[in-house]
Amino acid sequence: MQVRDVMTRAVEAIGPDTSLVEAARFMRDESIGFLPVLEEGRLVGVITDRDITVRATADALDAQSTRVGSVMTKPVVTISESESIYEADALMERHTIRRLVVLDGRGALCGVLSLDDLAVLPDREKDSMVEP
Amino acid sequence: MRPAERMTVGDLCTREVVVTDGDLPIQDAARLMRDRHVGNVVLVERRPDGSAVPKGVITDRDLVVGVLALDLEHIAGLKVRDMVTAPVVTSKADVSLAEAIATMTANGVRRLPVVDSSGALVGILTADDVYEALAEQLSLVASVATYQQRRERRSRK
């Protein structure tokens, strides 16, 4: 089973110049907590609700004037959509992260794979993940 | 490890919980989440015997979508009490994993403060703890399957 079979497609993204207030509203309205950051179509980072809390709110940064680009996480851990879900699981474990940005054959953003996507697989698919 | 059907929430939960009372300013809650490497803080009320009763949970996400998204001018004056998700959904420590999963599903929450029979906080069970427990069980099943294949191959020789 490949990453493309279980990933979330049609991913929302955000620009690095967006304010944290706008980013927070976007996360609320779209019910998401993870956004790839794109600059002129190029993946430059990712930002999560947690990044905002621990890097901005905790330091009392002003959410109106602080931009996504200054608190985002980079570099981004990515995986190809044709990789196996076993490889995806190993990659998440190695980096102790729970989401991967998925790239297509040309290296363009095409989805996000979360640990939850892997956890809700049917049992017979998960069986294949525990075999090295 | 206990068999899956006998694993209890008490076996699986994280015993170290970051707690606060309601007076903690929002910014300090964010700092606590950063410094203690947690995604949630449990709001508790102390009883005379020193034990803590969970009254609510606040997550890193609550701080973003509940506070920043509103563009409140006075974030500095906000306290945990103002933002916390309450009433809190808890789990008893002696119930089964299956029961805890059902509680999470029914209430749409991915974390449950765990309490003893008196209602005192003893831990927290997150969806990640559940994944980990189930994955361990699954790898046990897989190793049995591999073992059986090998044994069958040997017996057919």
mmCIF file of C-alpha atoms in Angstrom:
data_model
loop_
_atom_site.group_PDB
_atom_site.id
_atom_site.type_symbol
_atom_site.label_atom_id
_atom_site.label_comp_id
_atom_site.label_asym_id
_atom_site.label_seq_id
_atom_site.Cartn_x
_atom_site.Cartn_y
_atom_site.Cartn_z
ATOM 1 C CA MET A 1 0.000 0.000 0.000
ATOM 2 C CA GLN A 2 1.327 3.425 -0.984
ATOM 3 C CA VAL A 3 1.220 6.825 0.668
ATOM 4 C CA ARG A 4 -1.134 8.126 -2.057
ATOM 5 C CA ASP A 5 -3.767 5.538 -1.068
ATOM 6 C CA VAL A 6 -4.271 6.895 2.446
ATOM 7 C CA MET A 7 -3.073 10.522 2.401
ATOM 8 C CA THR A 8 -5.331 13.561 2.567
ATOM 9 C CA ARG A 9 -5.483 15.268 -0.831
ATOM 10 C CA ALA A 10 -6.377 18.810 -1.840
ATOM 11 C CA VAL A 11 -4.305 20.320 0.917
ATOM 12 C CA GLU A 12 -4.708 23.897 1.995
ATOM 13 C CA ALA A 13 -1.502 25.938 2.159
ATOM 14 C CA ILE A 14 -0.531 29.366 3.456
ATOM 15 C CA GLY A 15 2.028 32.042 2.577
ATOM 16 C CA PRO A 16 4.985 33.011 4.803
ATOM 17 C CA ASP A 17 3.859 36.661 4.969
ATOM 18 C CA THR A 18 0.469 35.810 6.485
ATOM 19 C CA SER A 19 -0.034 37.152 10.019
ATOM 20 C CA LEU A 20 -0.488 34.701 12.888
ATOM 21 C CA VAL A 21 -3.983 36.039 13.518
ATOM 22 C CA GLU A 22 -4.969 35.203 9.937
ATOM 23 C CA ALA A 23 -3.274 31.798 10.183
ATOM 24 C CA ALA A 24 -5.122 31.041 13.432
ATOM 25 C CA ARG A 25 -8.472 31.998 11.839
ATOM 26 C CA PHE A 26 -7.721 29.865 8.813
ATOM 27 C CA MET A 27 -6.901 26.891 11.057
ATOM 28 C CA ARG A 28 -10.121 27.429 12.994
ATOM 29 C CA ASP A 29 -12.360 27.864 9.933
ATOM 30 C CA GLU A 30 -10.889 24.906 8.029
ATOM 31 C CA SER A 31 -10.634 22.717 11.160
ATOM 32 C CA ILE A 32 -6.974 21.971 10.534
ATOM 33 C CA GLY A 33 -3.872 22.290 12.657
ATOM 34 C CA PHE A 34 -1.165 21.841 10.061
ATOM 35 C CA LEU A 35 -0.417 23.946 6.987
ATOM 36 C CA PRO A 36 2.349 23.670 4.397
ATOM 37 C CA VAL A 37 3.901 27.094 3.763
ATOM 38 C CA LEU A 38 4.339 27.920 0.084
ATOM 39 C CA GLU A 39 6.304 30.831 -1.370
ATOM 40 C CA GLU A 40 5.745 31.259 -5.112
ATOM 41 C CA GLY A 41 4.737 27.618 -5.317
ATOM 42 C CA ARG A 42 7.820 26.441 -3.477
ATOM 43 C CA LEU A 43 7.528 24.568 -0.168
ATOM 44 C CA VAL A 44 9.469 26.603 2.412
ATOM 45 C CA GLY A 45 8.119 25.235 5.710
ATOM 46 C CA VAL A 46 5.127 23.990 7.665
ATOM 47 C CA ILE A 47 3.230 25.621 10.492
ATOM 48 C CA THR A 48 1.112 23.932 13.160
ATOM 49 C CA ASP A 49 -1.153 25.224 15.891
ATOM 50 C CA ARG A 50 1.507 24.050 18.327
ATOM 51 C CA ASP A 51 4.248 26.093 16.591
ATOM 52 C CA ILE A 52 2.148 29.191 17.146
ATOM 53 C CA THR A 53 1.581 28.388 20.823
ATOM 54 C CA VAL A 54 5.157 27.524 21.790
ATOM 55 C CA ARG A 55 7.010 29.987 19.545
ATOM 56 C CA ALA A 56 4.697 33.003 19.591
ATOM 57 C CA THR A 57 2.157 32.962 22.419
ATOM 58 C CA ALA A 58 4.705 31.657 24.952
ATOM 59 C CA ASP A 59 7.069 34.510 24.075
ATOM 60 C CA ALA A 60 4.278 37.090 24.036
ATOM 61 C CA LEU A 61 4.880 37.916 20.364
ATOM 62 C CA ASP A 62 2.218 40.123 18.826
ATOM 63 C CA ALA A 63 0.018 37.857 16.712
ATOM 64 C CA GLN A 64 -1.060 40.696 14.426
ATOM 65 C CA SER A 65 2.428 41.724 13.339
ATOM 66 C CA THR A 66 4.244 38.370 13.572
ATOM 67 C CA ARG A 67 4.357 36.473 10.277
ATOM 68 C CA VAL A 68 4.028 32.752 9.604
ATOM 69 C CA GLY A 69 7.534 32.702 8.123
ATOM 70 C CA SER A 70 9.158 33.607 11.417
ATOM 71 C CA VAL A 71 7.612 30.818 13.530
ATOM 72 C CA MET A 72 7.187 28.014 10.963
ATOM 73 C CA THR A 73 9.123 24.748 11.108
ATOM 74 C CA LYS A 74 11.792 24.156 8.485
ATOM 75 C CA PRO A 75 13.218 22.205 6.786
ATOM 76 C CA VAL A 76 10.153 20.084 6.024
ATOM 77 C CA VAL A 77 10.178 16.293 6.158
ATOM 78 C CA THR A 78 8.594 15.122 2.906
ATOM 79 C CA ILE A 79 7.778 11.796 1.302
ATOM 80 C CA SER A 80 6.903 10.758 -2.220
ATOM 81 C CA GLU A 81 3.306 9.697 -2.877
ATOM 82 C CA SER A 82 4.590 6.408 -4.336
ATOM 83 C CA GLU A 83 6.471 5.389 -1.158
ATOM 84 C CA SER A 84 5.105 2.555 0.991
ATOM 85 C CA ILE A 85 3.135 3.347 4.140
ATOM 86 C CA TYR A 86 5.728 1.312 6.029
ATOM 87 C CA GLU A 87 8.413 3.772 4.964
ATOM 88 C CA ALA A 88 6.138 6.659 5.977
ATOM 89 C CA ASP A 89 5.638 5.153 9.427
ATOM 90 C CA ALA A 90 9.403 4.687 9.863
ATOM 91 C CA LEU A 91 10.084 8.261 8.736
ATOM 92 C CA MET A 92 7.600 9.676 11.262
ATOM 93 C CA GLU A 93 9.172 7.617 14.008
ATOM 94 C CA ARG A 94 12.730 8.623 13.072
ATOM 95 C CA HIS A 95 11.870 12.326 13.147
ATOM 96 C CA THR A 96 9.320 11.991 15.992
ATOM 97 C CA ILE A 97 6.704 13.818 13.980
ATOM 98 C CA ARG A 98 3.128 12.904 13.199
ATOM 99 C CA ARG A 99 2.634 14.425 9.779
ATOM 100 C CA LEU A 100 4.486 14.302 6.470
ATOM 101 C CA VAL A 101 4.116 16.562 3.451
ATOM 102 C CA VAL A 102 3.550 14.398 0.367
ATOM 103 C CA LEU A 103 5.117 15.290 -2.977
ATOM 104 C CA ASP A 104 4.167 14.003 -6.432
ATOM 105 C CA GLY A 105 6.568 12.726 -9.101
ATOM 106 C CA ARG A 106 7.545 16.275 -10.081
ATOM 107 C CA GLY A 107 8.241 17.318 -6.516
ATOM 108 C CA ALA A 108 5.062 19.391 -6.136
ATOM 109 C CA LEU A 109 2.877 19.368 -3.006
ATOM 110 C CA CYS A 110 0.019 16.894 -3.454
ATOM 111 C CA GLY A 111 -1.099 15.899 0.038
ATOM 112 C CA VAL A 112 -0.456 15.418 3.732
ATOM 113 C CA LEU A 113 -0.108 12.102 5.519
ATOM 114 C CA SER A 114 -0.833 12.057 9.253
ATOM 115 C CA LEU A 115 -0.234 9.388 11.859
ATOM 116 C CA ASP A 116 -4.012 9.268 12.238
ATOM 117 C CA ASP A 117 -4.321 8.270 8.551
ATOM 118 C CA LEU A 118 -2.098 5.274 9.300
ATOM 119 C CA ALA A 119 -3.806 4.429 12.585
ATOM 120 C CA VAL A 120 -7.260 4.082 11.057
ATOM 121 C CA LEU A 121 -6.200 1.693 8.294
ATOM 122 C CA PRO A 122 -8.041 -1.616 8.159
ATOM 123 C CA ASP A 123 -6.248 -4.262 10.256
ATOM 124 C CA ARG A 124 -5.102 -6.290 7.274
ATOM 125 C CA GLU A 125 -3.279 -3.260 5.881
ATOM 126 C CA LYS A 126 -1.628 -2.512 9.199
ATOM 127 C CA ASP A 127 -0.370 -6.106 9.358
ATOM 128 C CA SER A 128 1.928 -5.345 6.460
ATOM 129 C CA MET A 129 3.433 -2.410 8.367
ATOM 130 C CA VAL A 130 4.958 -4.480 11.154
ATOM 131 C CA GLU A 131 6.963 -6.626 8.769
ATOM 132 C CA PRO A 132 10.297 -5.006 8.020
ATOM 133 C CA MET B 1 2.031 -7.376 28.784
ATOM 134 C CA ARG B 2 -1.584 -8.121 29.496
ATOM 135 C CA PRO B 3 -3.820 -9.436 26.731
ATOM 136 C CA ALA B 4 -5.653 -6.682 24.894
ATOM 137 C CA GLU B 5 -9.051 -7.306 26.432
ATOM 138 C CA ARG B 6 -7.632 -7.005 29.958
ATOM 139 C CA MET B 7 -5.486 -3.903 29.453
ATOM 140 C CA THR B 8 -6.861 -1.091 31.561
ATOM 141 C CA VAL B 9 -6.652 2.641 31.133
ATOM 142 C CA GLY B 10 -4.477 2.691 34.274
ATOM 143 C CA ASP B 11 -1.912 0.421 32.553
ATOM 144 C CA LEU B 12 -1.659 2.609 29.485
ATOM 145 C CA CYS B 13 -2.100 6.194 30.561
ATOM 146 C CA THR B 14 0.684 8.712 31.093
ATOM 147 C CA ARG B 15 1.086 9.205 34.820
ATOM 148 C CA GLU B 16 2.810 12.539 34.661
ATOM 149 C CA VAL B 17 0.225 15.228 34.021
ATOM 150 C CA VAL B 18 0.880 18.947 33.835
ATOM 151 C CA VAL B 19 -1.780 20.649 35.953
ATOM 152 C CA THR B 20 -2.752 24.181 36.845
ATOM 153 C CA ASP B 21 -5.471 26.085 38.618
ATOM 154 C CA GLY B 22 -7.732 28.421 36.675
ATOM 155 C CA ASP B 23 -5.804 31.591 37.493
ATOM 156 C CA LEU B 24 -2.839 30.850 35.214
ATOM 157 C CA PRO B 25 -2.527 33.498 32.464
ATOM 158 C CA ILE B 26 -2.844 32.170 28.898
ATOM 159 C CA GLN B 27 0.701 33.157 28.040
ATOM 160 C CA ASP B 28 2.046 31.166 30.998
ATOM 161 C CA ALA B 29 -0.008 28.164 29.866
ATOM 162 C CA ALA B 30 1.701 28.388 26.463
ATOM 163 C CA ARG B 31 5.078 28.597 28.175
ATOM 164 C CA LEU B 32 4.225 25.575 30.323
ATOM 165 C CA MET B 33 3.337 23.570 27.192
ATOM 166 C CA ARG B 34 6.653 24.551 25.600
ATOM 167 C CA ASP B 35 8.857 23.910 28.631
ATOM 168 C CA ARG B 36 7.206 20.640 29.692
ATOM 169 C CA HIS B 37 6.837 19.352 26.110
ATOM 170 C CA VAL B 38 3.128 18.698 26.361
ATOM 171 C CA GLY B 39 0.159 19.633 24.202
ATOM 172 C CA ASN B 40 -2.313 19.997 27.023
ATOM 173 C CA VAL B 41 -2.620 21.232 30.577
ATOM 174 C CA VAL B 42 -5.296 19.940 32.929
ATOM 175 C CA LEU B 43 -7.155 22.483 35.028
ATOM 176 C CA VAL B 44 -7.667 21.032 38.519
ATOM 177 C CA GLU B 45 -9.284 21.926 41.796
ATOM 178 C CA ARG B 46 -7.399 20.914 44.936
ATOM 179 C CA ARG B 47 -9.225 19.055 47.670
ATOM 180 C CA PRO B 48 -8.293 19.464 51.357
ATOM 181 C CA ASP B 49 -6.328 16.170 51.249
ATOM 182 C CA GLY B 50 -4.119 17.576 48.445
ATOM 183 C CA SER B 51 -5.567 15.419 45.681
ATOM 184 C CA ALA B 52 -6.525 17.119 42.423
ATOM 185 C CA VAL B 53 -9.893 16.862 40.682
ATOM 186 C CA PRO B 54 -9.840 17.567 36.910
ATOM 187 C CA LYS B 55 -12.190 20.374 35.882
ATOM 188 C CA GLY B 56 -11.112 21.002 32.304
ATOM 189 C CA VAL B 57 -8.409 20.614 29.682
ATOM 190 C CA ILE B 58 -6.696 23.287 27.617
ATOM 191 C CA THR B 59 -4.655 22.372 24.534
ATOM 192 C CA ASP B 60 -2.110 24.150 22.354
ATOM 193 C CA ARG B 61 -4.796 24.230 19.688
ATOM 194 C CA ASP B 62 -7.294 25.897 22.044
ATOM 195 C CA LEU B 63 -4.805 28.722 22.518
ATOM 196 C CA VAL B 64 -4.545 29.255 18.757
ATOM 197 C CA VAL B 65 -8.122 28.867 17.531
ATOM 198 C CA GLY B 66 -9.774 30.075 20.736
ATOM 199 C CA VAL B 67 -7.575 33.043 21.531
ATOM 200 C CA LEU B 68 -5.460 34.259 18.613
ATOM 201 C CA ALA B 69 -8.162 33.708 16.008
ATOM 202 C CA LEU B 70 -10.432 36.086 17.901
ATOM 203 C CA ASP B 71 -7.787 38.802 17.737
ATOM 204 C CA LEU B 72 -8.520 39.741 21.316
ATOM 205 C CA GLU B 73 -6.801 42.877 22.371
ATOM 206 C CA HIS B 74 -6.262 41.755 25.900
ATOM 207 C CA ILE B 75 -4.716 38.320 25.581
ATOM 208 C CA ALA B 76 -2.432 39.336 28.428
ATOM 209 C CA GLY B 77 -5.404 39.471 30.820
ATOM 210 C CA LEU B 78 -6.904 36.122 29.794
ATOM 211 C CA LYS B 79 -6.671 33.183 32.160
ATOM 212 C CA VAL B 80 -6.867 29.441 31.651
ATOM 213 C CA ARG B 81 -10.296 29.482 33.321
ATOM 214 C CA ASP B 82 -11.663 31.648 30.478
ATOM 215 C CA MET B 83 -10.576 29.310 27.695
ATOM 216 C CA VAL B 84 -10.756 25.801 29.080
ATOM 217 C CA THR B 85 -12.926 23.095 27.546
ATOM 218 C CA ALA B 86 -15.327 22.149 30.324
ATOM 219 C CA PRO B 87 -17.009 20.052 31.577
ATOM 220 C CA VAL B 88 -14.189 17.630 31.098
ATOM 221 C CA VAL B 89 -14.663 14.076 29.855
ATOM 222 C CA THR B 90 -12.688 11.707 32.094
ATOM 223 C CA SER B 91 -12.060 7.981 32.345
ATOM 224 C CA LYS B 92 -11.750 5.760 35.406
ATOM 225 C CA ALA B 93 -8.361 4.034 35.698
ATOM 226 C CA ASP B 94 -9.776 0.527 36.087
ATOM 227 C CA VAL B 95 -11.858 0.417 32.879
ATOM 228 C CA SER B 96 -10.784 -1.419 29.730
ATOM 229 C CA LEU B 97 -8.996 0.128 26.768
ATOM 230 C CA ALA B 98 -12.041 -0.660 24.628
ATOM 231 C CA GLU B 99 -14.244 1.343 26.979
ATOM 232 C CA ALA B 100 -11.872 4.314 26.842
ATOM 233 C CA ILE B 101 -11.876 4.220 23.041
ATOM 234 C CA ALA B 102 -15.675 4.239 23.113
ATOM 235 C CA THR B 103 -15.618 7.270 25.444
ATOM 236 C CA MET B 104 -13.220 9.129 23.133
ATOM 237 C CA THR B 105 -15.356 8.322 20.091
ATOM 238 C CA ALA B 106 -18.682 9.199 21.687
ATOM 239 C CA ASN B 107 -17.392 12.559 22.918
ATOM 240 C CA GLY B 108 -15.116 13.417 19.995
ATOM 241 C CA VAL B 109 -12.068 13.925 22.222
ATOM 242 C CA ARG B 110 -8.560 12.526 21.845
ATOM 243 C CA ARG B 111 -7.452 12.895 25.449
ATOM 244 C CA LEU B 112 -9.020 11.764 28.709
ATOM 245 C CA PRO B 113 -7.850 12.762 32.181
ATOM 246 C CA VAL B 114 -7.793 9.522 34.193
ATOM 247 C CA VAL B 115 -9.233 9.431 37.712
ATOM 248 C CA ASP B 116 -9.302 6.922 40.583
ATOM 249 C CA SER B 117 -12.483 5.792 42.328
ATOM 250 C CA SER B 118 -12.534 8.966 44.433
ATOM 251 C CA GLY B 119 -12.360 11.182 41.344
ATOM 252 C CA ALA B 120 -8.734 12.240 41.917
ATOM 253 C CA LEU B 121 -6.506 12.764 38.883
ATOM 254 C CA VAL B 122 -3.974 9.937 38.378
ATOM 255 C CA GLY B 123 -2.983 10.295 34.703
ATOM 256 C CA ILE B 124 -4.020 11.186 31.188
ATOM 257 C CA LEU B 125 -4.795 8.873 28.269
ATOM 258 C CA THR B 126 -4.288 10.261 24.760
ATOM 259 C CA ALA B 127 -5.149 8.849 21.352
ATOM 260 C CA ASP B 128 -1.393 8.364 20.840
ATOM 261 C CA ASP B 129 -1.235 6.095 23.915
ATOM 262 C CA VAL B 130 -4.075 4.087 22.378
ATOM 263 C CA TYR B 131 -2.306 3.804 18.989
ATOM 264 C CA GLU B 132 0.862 2.658 20.712
ATOM 265 C CA ALA B 133 -0.914 -0.020 22.733
ATOM 266 C CA LEU B 134 -2.792 -1.347 19.707
ATOM 267 C CA ALA B 135 0.342 -1.309 17.534
ATOM 268 C CA GLU B 136 2.181 -3.402 20.130
ATOM 269 C CA GLN B 137 -0.647 -5.926 20.176
ATOM 270 C CA LEU B 138 -0.651 -5.989 16.400
ATOM 271 C CA SER B 139 3.069 -6.678 16.156
ATOM 272 C CA LEU B 140 2.595 -9.574 18.588
ATOM 273 C CA VAL B 141 -0.071 -11.015 16.298
ATOM 274 C CA ALA B 142 2.229 -10.558 13.304
ATOM 275 C CA SER B 143 5.116 -12.360 15.026
ATOM 276 C CA VAL B 144 2.827 -15.284 15.847
ATOM 277 C CA ALA B 145 1.788 -15.458 12.195
ATOM 278 C CA THR B 146 5.422 -15.527 11.039
ATOM 279 C CA TYR B 147 6.276 -18.195 13.595
ATOM 280 C CA GLN B 148 3.395 -20.366 12.412
ATOM 281 C CA GLN B 149 4.456 -20.029 8.778
ATOM 282 C CA ARG B 150 7.969 -21.181 9.660
ATOM 283 C CA ARG B 151 6.647 -24.097 11.687
ATOM 284 C CA GLU B 152 4.352 -25.163 8.866
ATOM 285 C CA ARG B 153 7.199 -25.025 6.374
ATOM 286 C CA ARG B 154 9.310 -27.208 8.646
ATOM 287 C CA SER B 155 6.571 -29.765 9.245
ATOM 288 C CA ARG B 156 5.930 -30.164 5.512
ATOM 289 C CA LYS B 157 9.528 -31.017 4.686
#
